[in-house]
Coordinates of C-alpha atoms and ligand atoms in Angstrom, one line a residue:
X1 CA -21.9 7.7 19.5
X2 CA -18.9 8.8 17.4
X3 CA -16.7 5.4 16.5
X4 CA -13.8 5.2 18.9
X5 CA -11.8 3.5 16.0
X6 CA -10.0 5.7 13.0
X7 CA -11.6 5.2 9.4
X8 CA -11.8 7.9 6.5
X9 CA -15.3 9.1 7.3
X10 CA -15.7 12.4 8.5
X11 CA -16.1 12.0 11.6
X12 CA -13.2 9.2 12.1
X13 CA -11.3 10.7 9.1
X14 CA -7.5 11.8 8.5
X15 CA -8.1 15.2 9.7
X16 CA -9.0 13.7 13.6
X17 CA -6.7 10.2 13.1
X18 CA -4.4 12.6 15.8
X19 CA -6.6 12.8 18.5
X20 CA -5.8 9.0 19.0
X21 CA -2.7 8.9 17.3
X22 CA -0.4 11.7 17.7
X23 CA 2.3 10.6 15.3
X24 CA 0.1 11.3 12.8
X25 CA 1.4 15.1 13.4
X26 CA 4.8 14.1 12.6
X27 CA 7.2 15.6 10.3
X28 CA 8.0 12.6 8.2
X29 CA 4.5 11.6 7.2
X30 CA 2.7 9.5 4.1
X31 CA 1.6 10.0 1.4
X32 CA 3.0 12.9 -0.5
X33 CA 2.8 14.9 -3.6
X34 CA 5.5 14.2 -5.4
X35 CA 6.6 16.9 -7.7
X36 CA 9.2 16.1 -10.3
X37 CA 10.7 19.1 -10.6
X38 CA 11.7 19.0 -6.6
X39 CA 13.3 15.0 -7.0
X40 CA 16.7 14.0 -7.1
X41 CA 18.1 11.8 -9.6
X42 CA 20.3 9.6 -7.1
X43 CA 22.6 7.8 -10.0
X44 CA 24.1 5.7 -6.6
X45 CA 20.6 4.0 -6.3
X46 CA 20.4 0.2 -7.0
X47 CA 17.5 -1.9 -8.4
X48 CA 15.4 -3.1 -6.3
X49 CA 15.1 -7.0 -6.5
X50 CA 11.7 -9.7 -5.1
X51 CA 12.5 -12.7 -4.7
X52 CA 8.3 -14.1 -4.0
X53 CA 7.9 -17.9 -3.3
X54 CA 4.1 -18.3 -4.6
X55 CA 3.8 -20.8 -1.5
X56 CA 4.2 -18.0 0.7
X57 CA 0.4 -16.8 -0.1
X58 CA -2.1 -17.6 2.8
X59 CA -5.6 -15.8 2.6
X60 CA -7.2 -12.9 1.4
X61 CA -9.7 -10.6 3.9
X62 CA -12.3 -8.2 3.8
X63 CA -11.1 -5.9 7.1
X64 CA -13.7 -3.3 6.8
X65 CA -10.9 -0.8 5.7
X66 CA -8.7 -2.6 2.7
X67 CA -8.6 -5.7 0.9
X68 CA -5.3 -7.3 2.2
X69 CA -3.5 -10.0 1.0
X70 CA -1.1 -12.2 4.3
X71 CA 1.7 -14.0 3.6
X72 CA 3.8 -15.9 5.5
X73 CA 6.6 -14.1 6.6
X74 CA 8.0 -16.7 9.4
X75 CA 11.2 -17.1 7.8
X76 CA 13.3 -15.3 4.7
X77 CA 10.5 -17.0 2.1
X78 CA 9.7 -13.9 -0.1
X79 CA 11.8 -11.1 0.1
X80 CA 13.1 -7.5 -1.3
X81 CA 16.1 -6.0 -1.5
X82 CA 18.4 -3.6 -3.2
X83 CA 17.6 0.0 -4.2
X84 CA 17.6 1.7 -1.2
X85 CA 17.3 -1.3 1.0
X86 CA 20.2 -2.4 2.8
X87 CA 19.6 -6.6 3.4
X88 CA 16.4 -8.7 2.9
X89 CA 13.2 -7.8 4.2
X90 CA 10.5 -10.0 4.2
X91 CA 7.1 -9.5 2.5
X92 CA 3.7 -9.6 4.9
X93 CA 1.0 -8.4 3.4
X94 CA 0.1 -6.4 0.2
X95 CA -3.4 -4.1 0.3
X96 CA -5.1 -1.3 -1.7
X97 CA -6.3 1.8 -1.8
X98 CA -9.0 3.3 -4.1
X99 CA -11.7 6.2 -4.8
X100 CA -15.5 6.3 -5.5
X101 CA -14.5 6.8 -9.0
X102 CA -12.0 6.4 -11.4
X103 CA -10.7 10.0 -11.6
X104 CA -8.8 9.7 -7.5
X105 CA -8.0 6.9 -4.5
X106 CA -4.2 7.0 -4.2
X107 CA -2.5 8.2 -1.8
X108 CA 0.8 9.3 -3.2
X109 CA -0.1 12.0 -5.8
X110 CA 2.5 12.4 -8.9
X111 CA 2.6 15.5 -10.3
X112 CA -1.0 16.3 -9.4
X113 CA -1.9 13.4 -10.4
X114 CA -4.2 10.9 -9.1
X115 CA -4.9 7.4 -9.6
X116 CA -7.1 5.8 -9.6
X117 CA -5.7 3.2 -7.0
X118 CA -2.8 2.5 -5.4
X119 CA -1.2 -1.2 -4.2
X120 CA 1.3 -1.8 -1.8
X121 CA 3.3 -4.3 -0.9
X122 CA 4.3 -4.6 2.6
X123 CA 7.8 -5.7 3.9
X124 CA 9.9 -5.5 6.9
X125 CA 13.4 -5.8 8.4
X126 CA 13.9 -9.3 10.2
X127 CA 17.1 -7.9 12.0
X128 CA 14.1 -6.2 14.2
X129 CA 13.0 -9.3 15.1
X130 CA 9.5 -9.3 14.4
X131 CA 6.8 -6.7 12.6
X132 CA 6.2 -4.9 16.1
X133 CA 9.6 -4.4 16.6
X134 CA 10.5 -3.4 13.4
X135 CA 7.2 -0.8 13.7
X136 CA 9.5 1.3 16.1
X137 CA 12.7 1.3 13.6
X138 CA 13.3 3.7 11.0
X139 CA 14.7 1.1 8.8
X140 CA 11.9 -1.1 9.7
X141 CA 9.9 -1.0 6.8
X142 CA 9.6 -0.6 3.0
X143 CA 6.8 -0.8 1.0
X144 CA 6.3 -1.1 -2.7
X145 CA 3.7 1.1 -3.9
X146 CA 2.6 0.8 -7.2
X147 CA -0.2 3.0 -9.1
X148 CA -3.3 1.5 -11.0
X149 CA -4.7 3.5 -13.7
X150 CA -8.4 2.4 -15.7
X151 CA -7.6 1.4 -18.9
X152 CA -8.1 -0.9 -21.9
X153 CA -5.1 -3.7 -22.0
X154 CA -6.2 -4.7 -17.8
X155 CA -3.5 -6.7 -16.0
X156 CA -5.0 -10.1 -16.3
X157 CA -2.6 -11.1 -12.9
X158 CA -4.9 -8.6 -11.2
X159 CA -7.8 -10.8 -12.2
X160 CA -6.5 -13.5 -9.3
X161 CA -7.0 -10.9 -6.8
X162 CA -10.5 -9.4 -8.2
X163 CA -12.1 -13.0 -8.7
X164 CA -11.6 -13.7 -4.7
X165 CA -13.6 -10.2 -3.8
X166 CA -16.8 -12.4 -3.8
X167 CA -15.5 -14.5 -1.4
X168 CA -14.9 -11.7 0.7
X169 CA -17.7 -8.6 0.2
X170 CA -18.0 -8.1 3.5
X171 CA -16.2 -7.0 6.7
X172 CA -14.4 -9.7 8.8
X173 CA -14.7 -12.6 5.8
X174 CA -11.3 -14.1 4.6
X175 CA -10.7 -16.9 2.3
X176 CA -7.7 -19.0 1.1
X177 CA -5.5 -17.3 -1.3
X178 CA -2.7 -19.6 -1.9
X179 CA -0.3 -20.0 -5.1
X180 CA 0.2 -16.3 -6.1
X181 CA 3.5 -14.1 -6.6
X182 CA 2.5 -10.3 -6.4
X183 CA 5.6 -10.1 -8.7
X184 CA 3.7 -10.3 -11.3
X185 CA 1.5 -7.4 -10.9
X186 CA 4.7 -5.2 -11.3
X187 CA 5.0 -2.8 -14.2
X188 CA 7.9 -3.2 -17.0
X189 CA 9.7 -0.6 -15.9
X190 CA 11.4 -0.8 -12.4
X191 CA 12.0 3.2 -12.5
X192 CA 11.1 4.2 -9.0
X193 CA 11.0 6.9 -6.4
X194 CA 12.2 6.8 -2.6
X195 CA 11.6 8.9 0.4
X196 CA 11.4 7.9 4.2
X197 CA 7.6 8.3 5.3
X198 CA 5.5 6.4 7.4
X199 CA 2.4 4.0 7.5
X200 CA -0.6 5.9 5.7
X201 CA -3.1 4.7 8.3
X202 CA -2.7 4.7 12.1
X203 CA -1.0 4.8 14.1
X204 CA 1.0 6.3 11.6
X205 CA 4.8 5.0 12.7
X206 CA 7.7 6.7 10.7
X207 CA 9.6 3.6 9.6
X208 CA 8.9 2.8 6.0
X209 CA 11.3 3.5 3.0
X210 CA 8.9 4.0 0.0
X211 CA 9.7 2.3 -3.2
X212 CA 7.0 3.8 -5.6
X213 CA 7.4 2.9 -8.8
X214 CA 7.0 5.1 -11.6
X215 CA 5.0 2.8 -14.3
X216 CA 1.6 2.5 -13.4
X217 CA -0.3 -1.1 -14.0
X218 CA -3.6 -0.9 -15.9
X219 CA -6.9 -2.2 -14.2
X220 CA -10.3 -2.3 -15.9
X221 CA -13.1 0.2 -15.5
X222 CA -14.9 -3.4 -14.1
X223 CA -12.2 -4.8 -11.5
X224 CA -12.5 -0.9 -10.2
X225 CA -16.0 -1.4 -9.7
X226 CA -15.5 -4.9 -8.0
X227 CA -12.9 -3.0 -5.7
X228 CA -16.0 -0.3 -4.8
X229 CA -18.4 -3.2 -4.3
X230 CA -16.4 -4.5 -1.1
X231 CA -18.3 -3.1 2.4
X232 CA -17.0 -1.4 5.2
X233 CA -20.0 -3.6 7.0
X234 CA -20.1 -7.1 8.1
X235 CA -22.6 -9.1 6.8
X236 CA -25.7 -8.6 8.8
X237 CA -25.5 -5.1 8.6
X238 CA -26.3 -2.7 5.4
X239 CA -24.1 -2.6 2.7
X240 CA -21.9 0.5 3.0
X241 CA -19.4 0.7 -0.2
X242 CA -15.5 0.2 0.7
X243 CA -14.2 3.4 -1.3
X244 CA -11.8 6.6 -0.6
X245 CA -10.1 4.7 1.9
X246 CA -7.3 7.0 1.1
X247 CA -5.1 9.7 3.4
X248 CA -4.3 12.8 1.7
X249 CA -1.2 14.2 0.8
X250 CA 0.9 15.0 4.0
X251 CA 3.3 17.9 4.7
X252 CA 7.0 16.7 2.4
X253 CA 8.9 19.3 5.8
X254 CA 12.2 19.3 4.0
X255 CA 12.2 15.9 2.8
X256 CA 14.6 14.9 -0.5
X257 CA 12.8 12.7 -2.6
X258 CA 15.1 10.7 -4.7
X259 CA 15.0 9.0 -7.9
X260 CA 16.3 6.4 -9.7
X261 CA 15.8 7.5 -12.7
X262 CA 16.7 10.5 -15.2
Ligands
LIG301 C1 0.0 -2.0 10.2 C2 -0.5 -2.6 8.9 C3 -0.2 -1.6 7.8 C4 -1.2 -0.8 7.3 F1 -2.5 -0.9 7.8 C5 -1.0 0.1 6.3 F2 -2.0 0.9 5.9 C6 0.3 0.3 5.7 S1 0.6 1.4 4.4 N1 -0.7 2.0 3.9 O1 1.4 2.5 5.0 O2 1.3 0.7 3.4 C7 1.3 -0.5 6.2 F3 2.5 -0.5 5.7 C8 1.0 -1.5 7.2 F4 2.0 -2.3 7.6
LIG302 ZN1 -1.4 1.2 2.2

């Protein structure tokens, strides 16, 4: 019988996630290509600033769909703001998304360009109260999405991540992840892009401000492979390899893509 629940394959795939989740026919949708010759330099853009407290790390899980990092995000403990952000929202979680092979997996595309992954970091607004509230908010959200190319000088931050995949191969395992600041998996540059869009995954909500940033971090041919080695299966049931977990480009419909940046 055909899963109930969304995923990417074909038959529970981004083409049918709007059977169950109409939003997901919206006009201000994520990802996008972004095409540079369409952005607008915005010089009135500030940086962005994180403020992480390593403490703030809690565990790391397998949920079938993404490896996804939780923090706690009780109180203003690690937080964004600037750029286009107006106060501090508070970071959650931080997950991936990745291909079958090097050559695709993100979700934003730059230029036609693909990564080979893409990470984001997950914040949102506590004058919404909490996440579900903020879910319903168009200033509710902003995530940080940053692009991971293969290459030969990896990240060795991203090794903290990597190392915990055994702990966590298959769906529904979690494990402590404590003592880690995502800060440092960001790129030198802080050159990034903005647009309002929404959640890439259902139920698709249109209340994140993307922050994408335009430096990519380098990951090695091996941690890419360690990405593909996490399965979609819990453990008593065949391995079946967590890739393309990805949703296509979606229609832009009008929308100014700004950058801060020349
Ligand atoms: C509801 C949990 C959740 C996701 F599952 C998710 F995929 C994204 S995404 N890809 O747009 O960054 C979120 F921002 C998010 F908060
Ligand atoms: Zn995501």
């Amino acid at each position: 019988m055909a899963q109930a629940v969304w995923g990417y394959d074909s038959d529970n795939g981004p083409e049918r996630w709007h059977e169950n989740y109409p939003l997901a026919k919206g006009d201000k949708q994520s990802p996008i290509e972004i095409n540079s010759k369409d952005v607008k330099h915005d010089s009135s853009l500030s940086s962005w600033h994180a403020s992480y407290d390593p403490g703030a790390a809690k565990t790391i899980l397998n949920n079938g769909r993404t490896c996804r990092v939780v923090f706690d995000d009780t109180f203003d403990r690690s937080v964004l703001r600037g750029g286009p952000l107006t106060g501090a929202y508070r970071l959650r979680q931080l997950h991936l998304h990745w291909g079958s092979s090097d050559d695709h997996g993100s979700e934003h595309v730059i230029d036609g360009v693909k990564y080979a992954a893409e990470l984001h970091m997950v914040h949102w607004n506590p004058k919404h109260g909490n996440f579900a509230g903020a879910l319903k908010q168009p200033d509710g959200v902003a995530v940080v999405g940053i692009f991971l190319k293969v290459g030969n000088t990896p990240k060795p931050e991203m090794k903290r991540i990597l190392e915990e995949i055994d702990n966590i191969k298959t769906k529904g395992k979690e494990a402590p992840f404590q003592h880690f600041d995502p800060s440092i998996l960001f790129p030198k540059s802080r050159d990034y892009w903005t647009y309002h869009g929404s959640f890439t995954t259902p139920p698709c909500e249109e209340c994140i401000t993307w922050i994408l940033l335009r430096e990519p971090i380098e990951v090695s041919a091996d941690q890419m492979a360690k990405l593909r080695s996490l399965s979609k299966n819990p453990e008593n049931e065949p391995m079946n390899p967590l890739v393309d977990n990805w949703r296509p480009p979606q229609p832009v419909k009008g929308r100014i893509v700004r950058a801060s940046f020349k």
